[in-house]
Amino acid sequence: MQAFQKRHRAPLITLGVIGLYAGFLQWFLGWGDILSRWQAVGPGTGMMALALLVATYFIRTHRIQDYFRHETKGRFVALFRVTQIHNLLNIMMPLRTGETSFPLLMRSEFGVPLARGAASLLVLRLLDLHALLASGGIGLVATARQPAIAGALWALFLVLPLLLFFLRARLVALATRRLPARLTGLINDIDAGIPADLGGFGRAWFLTVFNWGVKIAVLAWVLALMGVAPLAASVGGALGGEISSILPVHAPAGVGTYPAGIAAGAAALGASRAPGALETLTAASVNTHLLVVVSALVGTAISLILPLLSRRHAVH
């Protein structure tokens, strides 16, 4: 029994967290209310949103395969499984502790050294944060008094990583000289994780922006369908939820923290604070978070099924 628990610790913990989350939703809103809201949106619309979120996992896998093209060449299915396990652990485990699984999985599956896997993950996460902020900037541009100026500043921020790439050597040297010695290691790790050529870095930047643009658009669309208005508030809610998921205060499965992030982001960009509107926002936040969790579970299930289908196809 102990051997079984040790061998299946991660799946058992995941199932336990899912069970607790289901109980929390029943206590907080009730599954009847949750399902009725999805029924009002429409099963077809809900399935389309779910499919689009799952599609972003394939984009994310392609980004990582391009980043580690020599190690992962011809092994997309195996890499998809690695990225989905890493994603599910990130969602389910508290305080971003699931991040540590990425370099370990990349080493065990593809022989990527731990230091390189960790350094590359750090750079990818910085690109993720930039793309999230850029996505949120769309809402700020839409509500700006001078949209032309705001749009120009947003476009400059969008391509900022590409501009900084050309100044990479100078920035690293400057940071090494000016920053405290304890931060030198972090600077060196970031530098080591950046692709050596502009083409590789540019592809990573583009795929990151595209991936997060699709995800934020889908989540904002779902929030709008569930009554969150205006559109800027829906974008802010989507951004707030995703930012909460990359912060160190992330709760197991995002319970509480993700919906709170949605509510805070929506309120910051103009959501009404009237009692009825707040009730709508709360329900929409929980339902959108549920969609994110379900998409992660579906993505993980697909990643486990694909190798079986590949082997069956190889036999025939």
mmCIF file of C-alpha atoms in Angstrom:
data_model
loop_
_atom_site.group_PDB
_atom_site.id
_atom_site.type_symbol
_atom_site.label_atom_id
_atom_site.label_comp_id
_atom_site.label_asym_id
_atom_site.label_seq_id
_atom_site.Cartn_x
_atom_site.Cartn_y
_atom_site.Cartn_z
ATOM 1 C CA MET A 1 0.000 0.000 0.000
ATOM 2 C CA GLN A 2 2.798 2.403 0.909
ATOM 3 C CA ALA A 3 4.652 1.518 -2.299
ATOM 4 C CA PHE A 4 1.499 2.251 -4.322
ATOM 5 C CA GLN A 5 1.013 5.603 -2.586
ATOM 6 C CA LYS A 6 4.643 6.566 -3.159
ATOM 7 C CA ARG A 7 4.542 5.566 -6.833
ATOM 8 C CA HIS A 8 1.269 7.411 -7.490
ATOM 9 C CA ARG A 9 1.739 10.320 -5.090
ATOM 10 C CA ALA A 10 1.332 13.083 -7.697
ATOM 11 C CA PRO A 11 -1.902 11.701 -9.238
ATOM 12 C CA LEU A 12 -3.358 11.032 -5.777
ATOM 13 C CA ILE A 13 -2.567 14.571 -4.619
ATOM 14 C CA THR A 14 -4.072 15.953 -7.821
ATOM 15 C CA LEU A 15 -7.271 13.924 -7.379
ATOM 16 C CA GLY A 16 -7.473 15.030 -3.755
ATOM 17 C CA VAL A 17 -7.159 18.696 -4.695
ATOM 18 C CA ILE A 18 -9.781 18.284 -7.434
ATOM 19 C CA GLY A 19 -12.136 16.678 -4.925
ATOM 20 C CA LEU A 20 -11.630 19.518 -2.449
ATOM 21 C CA TYR A 21 -12.146 22.062 -5.228
ATOM 22 C CA ALA A 22 -15.412 20.384 -6.257
ATOM 23 C CA GLY A 23 -16.573 20.513 -2.638
ATOM 24 C CA PHE A 24 -15.584 24.172 -2.366
ATOM 25 C CA LEU A 25 -17.592 25.034 -5.483
ATOM 26 C CA GLN A 26 -20.644 23.213 -4.106
ATOM 27 C CA TRP A 27 -20.359 25.164 -0.837
ATOM 28 C CA PHE A 28 -19.624 28.534 -2.466
ATOM 29 C CA LEU A 29 -22.069 28.588 -5.398
ATOM 30 C CA GLY A 30 -23.616 25.158 -5.803
ATOM 31 C CA TRP A 31 -23.147 22.980 -8.845
ATOM 32 C CA GLY A 32 -26.727 23.616 -9.931
ATOM 33 C CA ASP A 33 -26.036 27.343 -10.264
ATOM 34 C CA ILE A 34 -22.702 26.707 -12.013
ATOM 35 C CA LEU A 35 -24.186 24.339 -14.592
ATOM 36 C CA SER A 36 -27.178 26.615 -15.184
ATOM 37 C CA ARG A 37 -24.849 29.482 -16.082
ATOM 38 C CA TRP A 38 -22.994 27.310 -18.578
ATOM 39 C CA GLN A 39 -26.328 26.165 -19.979
ATOM 40 C CA ALA A 40 -27.268 29.823 -20.470
ATOM 41 C CA VAL A 41 -24.016 30.438 -22.344
ATOM 42 C CA GLY A 42 -24.681 27.393 -24.508
ATOM 43 C CA PRO A 43 -22.943 23.987 -24.619
ATOM 44 C CA GLY A 44 -21.528 24.671 -28.084
ATOM 45 C CA THR A 45 -20.017 27.979 -26.999
ATOM 46 C CA GLY A 46 -18.567 26.401 -23.868
ATOM 47 C CA MET A 47 -17.021 23.564 -25.863
ATOM 48 C CA MET A 48 -15.542 26.052 -28.336
ATOM 49 C CA ALA A 49 -13.950 28.030 -25.497
ATOM 50 C CA LEU A 50 -12.589 24.802 -24.007
ATOM 51 C CA ALA A 51 -11.175 23.708 -27.380
ATOM 52 C CA LEU A 52 -9.451 27.068 -27.885
ATOM 53 C CA LEU A 53 -7.838 26.897 -24.447
ATOM 54 C CA VAL A 54 -6.603 23.367 -25.133
ATOM 55 C CA ALA A 55 -5.242 24.607 -28.480
ATOM 56 C CA THR A 56 -3.021 27.076 -26.605
ATOM 57 C CA TYR A 57 -1.287 24.093 -24.975
ATOM 58 C CA PHE A 58 -0.181 22.893 -28.414
ATOM 59 C CA ILE A 59 1.146 26.386 -29.195
ATOM 60 C CA ARG A 60 3.031 26.360 -25.893
ATOM 61 C CA THR A 61 4.519 22.960 -26.693
ATOM 62 C CA HIS A 62 5.643 24.179 -30.116
ATOM 63 C CA ARG A 63 7.352 27.133 -28.420
ATOM 64 C CA ILE A 64 9.301 24.830 -26.119
ATOM 65 C CA GLN A 65 10.154 22.454 -28.967
ATOM 66 C CA ASP A 66 11.577 25.376 -30.927
ATOM 67 C CA TYR A 67 13.518 26.478 -27.837
ATOM 68 C CA PHE A 68 15.016 22.993 -27.395
ATOM 69 C CA ARG A 69 14.911 22.009 -31.078
ATOM 70 C CA HIS A 70 17.964 19.724 -31.023
ATOM 71 C CA GLU A 71 16.928 17.782 -27.916
ATOM 72 C CA THR A 72 13.231 17.437 -28.802
ATOM 73 C CA LYS A 73 13.369 17.036 -32.596
ATOM 74 C CA GLY A 74 10.739 14.555 -33.798
ATOM 75 C CA ARG A 75 9.319 14.011 -30.291
ATOM 76 C CA PHE A 76 6.420 16.456 -30.128
ATOM 77 C CA VAL A 77 4.062 13.950 -28.494
ATOM 78 C CA ALA A 78 6.510 13.226 -25.666
ATOM 79 C CA LEU A 79 7.135 16.944 -25.186
ATOM 80 C CA PHE A 80 3.393 17.645 -25.122
ATOM 81 C CA ARG A 81 3.052 15.161 -22.268
ATOM 82 C CA VAL A 82 5.893 16.858 -20.368
ATOM 83 C CA THR A 83 4.396 20.331 -20.818
ATOM 84 C CA GLN A 84 0.939 19.159 -19.752
ATOM 85 C CA ILE A 85 2.200 17.452 -16.606
ATOM 86 C CA HIS A 86 4.179 20.588 -15.785
ATOM 87 C CA ASN A 87 1.130 22.781 -16.452
ATOM 88 C CA LEU A 88 -1.176 20.631 -14.308
ATOM 89 C CA LEU A 89 1.313 20.573 -11.431
ATOM 90 C CA ASN A 90 1.645 24.350 -11.695
ATOM 91 C CA ILE A 91 -2.099 24.772 -11.408
ATOM 92 C CA MET A 92 -2.665 22.223 -8.663
ATOM 93 C CA MET A 93 0.362 22.828 -6.420
ATOM 94 C CA PRO A 94 0.643 25.921 -4.198
ATOM 95 C CA LEU A 95 3.155 28.774 -4.342
ATOM 96 C CA ARG A 96 4.367 27.884 -7.871
ATOM 97 C CA THR A 97 6.184 24.811 -6.538
ATOM 98 C CA GLY A 98 5.094 22.968 -9.674
ATOM 99 C CA GLU A 99 7.666 24.988 -11.640
ATOM 100 C CA THR A 100 10.452 22.767 -10.312
ATOM 101 C CA SER A 101 9.025 19.862 -12.304
ATOM 102 C CA PHE A 102 9.966 21.392 -15.680
ATOM 103 C CA PRO A 103 13.775 21.084 -15.547
ATOM 104 C CA LEU A 104 13.431 17.668 -13.899
ATOM 105 C CA LEU A 105 11.052 16.390 -16.585
ATOM 106 C CA MET A 106 13.186 17.842 -19.389
ATOM 107 C CA ARG A 107 16.263 16.114 -17.983
ATOM 108 C CA SER A 108 14.586 12.739 -17.509
ATOM 109 C CA GLU A 109 12.811 12.764 -20.896
ATOM 110 C CA PHE A 110 15.241 14.614 -23.184
ATOM 111 C CA GLY A 111 18.556 14.759 -21.332
ATOM 112 C CA VAL A 112 18.497 18.558 -20.960
ATOM 113 C CA PRO A 113 20.889 19.595 -18.139
ATOM 114 C CA LEU A 114 19.096 20.921 -15.060
ATOM 115 C CA ALA A 115 20.880 24.288 -15.208
ATOM 116 C CA ARG A 116 19.875 24.862 -18.842
ATOM 117 C CA GLY A 117 16.296 23.768 -18.230
ATOM 118 C CA ALA A 118 15.950 26.081 -15.225
ATOM 119 C CA ALA A 119 17.601 29.040 -16.999
ATOM 120 C CA SER A 120 15.418 28.616 -20.089
ATOM 121 C CA LEU A 121 12.281 28.351 -17.945
ATOM 122 C CA LEU A 122 13.205 31.620 -16.221
ATOM 123 C CA VAL A 123 13.501 33.409 -19.579
ATOM 124 C CA LEU A 124 10.236 31.894 -20.837
ATOM 125 C CA ARG A 125 8.451 33.020 -17.680
ATOM 126 C CA LEU A 126 9.763 36.570 -18.149
ATOM 127 C CA LEU A 127 8.425 36.486 -21.711
ATOM 128 C CA ASP A 128 5.108 35.165 -20.344
ATOM 129 C CA LEU A 129 4.878 38.060 -17.888
ATOM 130 C CA HIS A 130 5.659 40.566 -20.640
ATOM 131 C CA ALA A 131 3.012 39.049 -22.926
ATOM 132 C CA LEU A 132 0.431 39.123 -20.133
ATOM 133 C CA LEU A 133 1.101 42.790 -19.449
ATOM 134 C CA ALA A 134 0.973 43.527 -23.182
ATOM 135 C CA SER A 135 -2.396 41.751 -23.400
ATOM 136 C CA GLY A 136 -3.665 43.838 -20.509
ATOM 137 C CA GLY A 137 -2.431 46.954 -22.265
ATOM 138 C CA ILE A 138 -5.106 46.439 -24.911
ATOM 139 C CA GLY A 139 -7.749 47.219 -22.301
ATOM 140 C CA LEU A 140 -5.875 50.352 -21.230
ATOM 141 C CA VAL A 141 -5.580 51.519 -24.842
ATOM 142 C CA ALA A 142 -9.301 50.932 -25.387
ATOM 143 C CA THR A 143 -10.197 53.160 -22.423
ATOM 144 C CA ALA A 144 -7.488 55.811 -22.929
ATOM 145 C CA ARG A 145 -8.437 59.444 -23.569
ATOM 146 C CA GLN A 146 -5.795 59.642 -26.303
ATOM 147 C CA PRO A 147 -5.882 56.184 -27.899
ATOM 148 C CA ALA A 148 -3.358 57.060 -30.637
ATOM 149 C CA ILE A 149 -0.627 57.912 -28.126
ATOM 150 C CA ALA A 150 -1.600 54.999 -25.883
ATOM 151 C CA GLY A 151 -1.523 52.649 -28.880
ATOM 152 C CA ALA A 152 1.943 53.820 -29.904
ATOM 153 C CA LEU A 153 3.269 53.294 -26.373
ATOM 154 C CA TRP A 154 1.649 49.858 -26.259
ATOM 155 C CA ALA A 155 3.245 48.872 -29.584
ATOM 156 C CA LEU A 156 6.643 50.003 -28.284
ATOM 157 C CA PHE A 157 6.170 47.920 -25.139
ATOM 158 C CA LEU A 158 5.080 44.931 -27.232
ATOM 159 C CA VAL A 159 8.370 44.827 -29.174
ATOM 160 C CA LEU A 160 10.509 45.839 -26.176
ATOM 161 C CA PRO A 161 12.044 42.343 -25.722
ATOM 162 C CA LEU A 162 13.300 42.414 -29.324
ATOM 163 C CA LEU A 163 14.852 45.841 -28.798
ATOM 164 C CA LEU A 164 16.508 44.716 -25.563
ATOM 165 C CA PHE A 165 17.937 41.649 -27.311
ATOM 166 C CA PHE A 166 20.258 43.873 -29.345
ATOM 167 C CA LEU A 167 21.486 45.485 -26.103
ATOM 168 C CA ARG A 168 21.850 42.141 -24.343
ATOM 169 C CA ALA A 169 25.643 42.159 -23.852
ATOM 170 C CA ARG A 170 25.700 45.767 -22.634
ATOM 171 C CA LEU A 171 22.758 45.266 -20.278
ATOM 172 C CA VAL A 172 24.278 42.124 -18.745
ATOM 173 C CA ALA A 173 27.636 43.860 -18.250
ATOM 174 C CA LEU A 174 25.938 46.917 -16.729
ATOM 175 C CA ALA A 175 23.776 44.817 -14.407
ATOM 176 C CA THR A 176 26.794 42.781 -13.297
ATOM 177 C CA ARG A 177 28.670 45.966 -12.386
ATOM 178 C CA ARG A 178 25.823 47.862 -10.720
ATOM 179 C CA LEU A 179 23.708 45.229 -8.995
ATOM 180 C CA PRO A 180 24.600 43.556 -5.681
ATOM 181 C CA ALA A 181 26.763 40.446 -5.926
ATOM 182 C CA ARG A 182 23.903 38.211 -4.740
ATOM 183 C CA LEU A 183 21.954 39.099 -7.903
ATOM 184 C CA THR A 184 24.824 38.372 -10.286
ATOM 185 C CA GLY A 185 23.920 34.686 -10.417
ATOM 186 C CA LEU A 186 20.333 35.539 -11.422
ATOM 187 C CA ILE A 187 21.563 37.820 -14.215
ATOM 188 C CA ASN A 188 23.892 35.100 -15.486
ATOM 189 C CA ASP A 189 21.038 32.558 -15.394
ATOM 190 C CA ILE A 190 18.818 34.850 -17.468
ATOM 191 C CA ASP A 191 21.633 35.448 -19.952
ATOM 192 C CA ALA A 192 22.310 31.707 -20.218
ATOM 193 C CA GLY A 193 18.650 30.966 -20.932
ATOM 194 C CA ILE A 194 18.311 33.448 -23.813
ATOM 195 C CA PRO A 195 18.773 31.994 -27.323
ATOM 196 C CA ALA A 196 22.034 33.044 -28.929
ATOM 197 C CA ASP A 197 20.484 34.240 -32.213
ATOM 198 C CA LEU A 198 17.748 36.773 -32.903
ATOM 199 C CA GLY A 199 15.751 34.253 -34.949
ATOM 200 C CA GLY A 200 15.372 31.850 -32.026
ATOM 201 C CA PHE A 201 14.548 34.635 -29.584
ATOM 202 C CA GLY A 202 12.137 36.262 -32.037
ATOM 203 C CA ARG A 203 10.230 33.015 -32.536
ATOM 204 C CA ALA A 204 9.996 32.498 -28.766
ATOM 205 C CA TRP A 205 8.709 36.064 -28.357
ATOM 206 C CA PHE A 206 6.148 35.740 -31.167
ATOM 207 C CA LEU A 207 4.807 32.367 -30.001
ATOM 208 C CA THR A 208 4.539 33.690 -26.438
ATOM 209 C CA VAL A 209 2.594 36.784 -27.501
ATOM 210 C CA PHE A 210 0.359 34.737 -29.820
ATOM 211 C CA ASN A 211 -0.322 32.080 -27.174
ATOM 212 C CA TRP A 212 -1.221 34.547 -24.439
ATOM 213 C CA GLY A 213 -3.181 36.727 -26.846
ATOM 214 C CA VAL A 214 -5.419 33.774 -27.717
ATOM 215 C CA LYS A 215 -5.823 32.706 -24.085
ATOM 216 C CA ILE A 216 -6.642 36.187 -22.768
ATOM 217 C CA ALA A 217 -9.082 36.756 -25.652
ATOM 218 C CA VAL A 218 -10.892 33.475 -24.911
ATOM 219 C CA LEU A 219 -11.133 34.137 -21.174
ATOM 220 C CA ALA A 220 -12.297 37.724 -21.760
ATOM 221 C CA TRP A 221 -14.906 36.405 -24.203
ATOM 222 C CA VAL A 222 -16.201 33.917 -21.617
ATOM 223 C CA LEU A 223 -16.368 36.599 -18.917
ATOM 224 C CA ALA A 224 -18.284 38.892 -21.277
ATOM 225 C CA LEU A 225 -20.736 36.095 -22.125
ATOM 226 C CA MET A 226 -21.356 35.656 -18.400
ATOM 227 C CA GLY A 227 -22.276 39.298 -17.936
ATOM 228 C CA VAL A 228 -19.007 41.037 -17.049
ATOM 229 C CA ALA A 229 -19.022 44.492 -18.648
ATOM 230 C CA PRO A 230 -17.634 46.634 -20.186
ATOM 231 C CA LEU A 231 -15.286 44.739 -22.524
ATOM 232 C CA ALA A 232 -12.237 46.369 -20.904
ATOM 233 C CA ALA A 233 -13.342 44.874 -17.578
ATOM 234 C CA SER A 234 -13.548 41.418 -19.159
ATOM 235 C CA VAL A 235 -10.002 41.800 -20.499
ATOM 236 C CA GLY A 236 -8.855 43.064 -17.104
ATOM 237 C CA GLY A 237 -10.489 40.102 -15.404
ATOM 238 C CA ALA A 238 -8.809 37.611 -17.721
ATOM 239 C CA LEU A 239 -5.476 39.320 -17.158
ATOM 240 C CA GLY A 240 -5.947 39.487 -13.384
ATOM 241 C CA GLY A 241 -6.717 35.792 -13.122
ATOM 242 C CA GLU A 242 -3.686 34.766 -15.160
ATOM 243 C CA ILE A 243 -1.337 37.118 -13.301
ATOM 244 C CA SER A 244 -2.549 35.661 -9.998
ATOM 245 C CA SER A 245 -1.586 32.206 -11.272
ATOM 246 C CA ILE A 246 2.066 33.167 -11.799
ATOM 247 C CA LEU A 247 2.494 34.906 -8.441
ATOM 248 C CA PRO A 248 4.038 33.082 -5.461
ATOM 249 C CA VAL A 249 0.746 33.439 -3.525
ATOM 250 C CA HIS A 250 -0.985 30.999 -5.903
ATOM 251 C CA ALA A 251 -3.193 28.624 -3.870
ATOM 252 C CA PRO A 252 -3.585 24.892 -4.650
ATOM 253 C CA ALA A 253 -5.580 24.672 -7.907
ATOM 254 C CA GLY A 254 -5.895 28.467 -7.708
ATOM 255 C CA VAL A 255 -8.836 28.054 -5.312
ATOM 256 C CA GLY A 256 -9.779 31.553 -4.184
ATOM 257 C CA THR A 257 -6.736 33.310 -5.635
ATOM 258 C CA TYR A 258 -7.623 32.934 -9.336
ATOM 259 C CA PRO A 259 -11.252 34.147 -9.035
ATOM 260 C CA ALA A 260 -10.031 36.965 -6.765
ATOM 261 C CA GLY A 261 -7.517 37.948 -9.436
ATOM 262 C CA ILE A 262 -10.303 38.038 -12.029
ATOM 263 C CA ALA A 263 -12.480 40.209 -9.790
ATOM 264 C CA ALA A 264 -9.622 42.605 -9.009
ATOM 265 C CA GLY A 265 -8.609 42.935 -12.662
ATOM 266 C CA ALA A 266 -12.185 43.513 -13.798
ATOM 267 C CA ALA A 267 -12.799 46.112 -11.084
ATOM 268 C CA ALA A 268 -9.588 47.934 -12.016
ATOM 269 C CA LEU A 269 -10.777 48.343 -15.617
ATOM 270 C CA GLY A 270 -14.289 49.545 -15.003
ATOM 271 C CA ALA A 271 -16.518 46.707 -13.791
ATOM 272 C CA SER A 272 -19.545 47.932 -11.864
ATOM 273 C CA ARG A 273 -19.430 47.599 -8.076
ATOM 274 C CA ALA A 274 -23.186 47.514 -7.611
ATOM 275 C CA PRO A 275 -24.375 44.501 -5.548
ATOM 276 C CA GLY A 276 -26.002 42.746 -8.509
ATOM 277 C CA ALA A 277 -22.994 43.321 -10.745
ATOM 278 C CA LEU A 278 -20.630 42.054 -8.048
ATOM 279 C CA GLU A 279 -22.674 38.867 -7.723
ATOM 280 C CA THR A 280 -22.472 38.385 -11.499
ATOM 281 C CA LEU A 281 -18.718 39.038 -11.448
ATOM 282 C CA THR A 282 -18.190 36.546 -8.613
ATOM 283 C CA ALA A 283 -20.090 33.790 -10.405
ATOM 284 C CA ALA A 284 -18.355 34.546 -13.713
ATOM 285 C CA SER A 285 -14.949 34.465 -12.002
ATOM 286 C CA VAL A 286 -15.560 31.041 -10.473
ATOM 287 C CA ASN A 287 -16.946 29.628 -13.719
ATOM 288 C CA THR A 288 -14.029 30.954 -15.763
ATOM 289 C CA HIS A 289 -11.578 29.478 -13.274
ATOM 290 C CA LEU A 290 -13.403 26.160 -13.545
ATOM 291 C CA LEU A 291 -12.981 26.323 -17.333
ATOM 292 C CA VAL A 292 -9.216 26.827 -16.925
ATOM 293 C CA VAL A 293 -8.930 23.845 -14.562
ATOM 294 C CA VAL A 294 -11.011 21.621 -16.859
ATOM 295 C CA SER A 295 -8.902 22.640 -19.873
ATOM 296 C CA ALA A 296 -5.747 21.621 -17.987
ATOM 297 C CA LEU A 297 -7.271 18.241 -17.130
ATOM 298 C CA VAL A 298 -8.416 17.700 -20.732
ATOM 299 C CA GLY A 299 -4.979 18.688 -22.028
ATOM 300 C CA THR A 300 -3.315 16.239 -19.656
ATOM 301 C CA ALA A 301 -5.727 13.471 -20.679
ATOM 302 C CA ILE A 302 -4.939 14.122 -24.358
ATOM 303 C CA SER A 303 -1.211 14.025 -23.609
ATOM 304 C CA LEU A 304 -1.634 10.563 -22.058
ATOM 305 C CA ILE A 305 -3.794 9.261 -24.918
ATOM 306 C CA LEU A 306 -1.626 10.525 -27.806
ATOM 307 C CA PRO A 307 1.337 8.179 -27.090
ATOM 308 C CA LEU A 308 -1.037 5.191 -27.117
ATOM 309 C CA LEU A 309 -2.478 6.280 -30.461
ATOM 310 C CA SER A 310 1.025 6.834 -31.848
ATOM 311 C CA ARG A 311 2.118 3.346 -30.814
ATOM 312 C CA ARG A 312 -1.041 1.794 -32.287
ATOM 313 C CA HIS A 313 -0.456 3.676 -35.553
ATOM 314 C CA ALA A 314 3.173 2.518 -35.621
ATOM 315 C CA VAL A 315 2.076 -1.126 -35.219
ATOM 316 C CA HIS A 316 -0.334 -0.860 -38.149
#
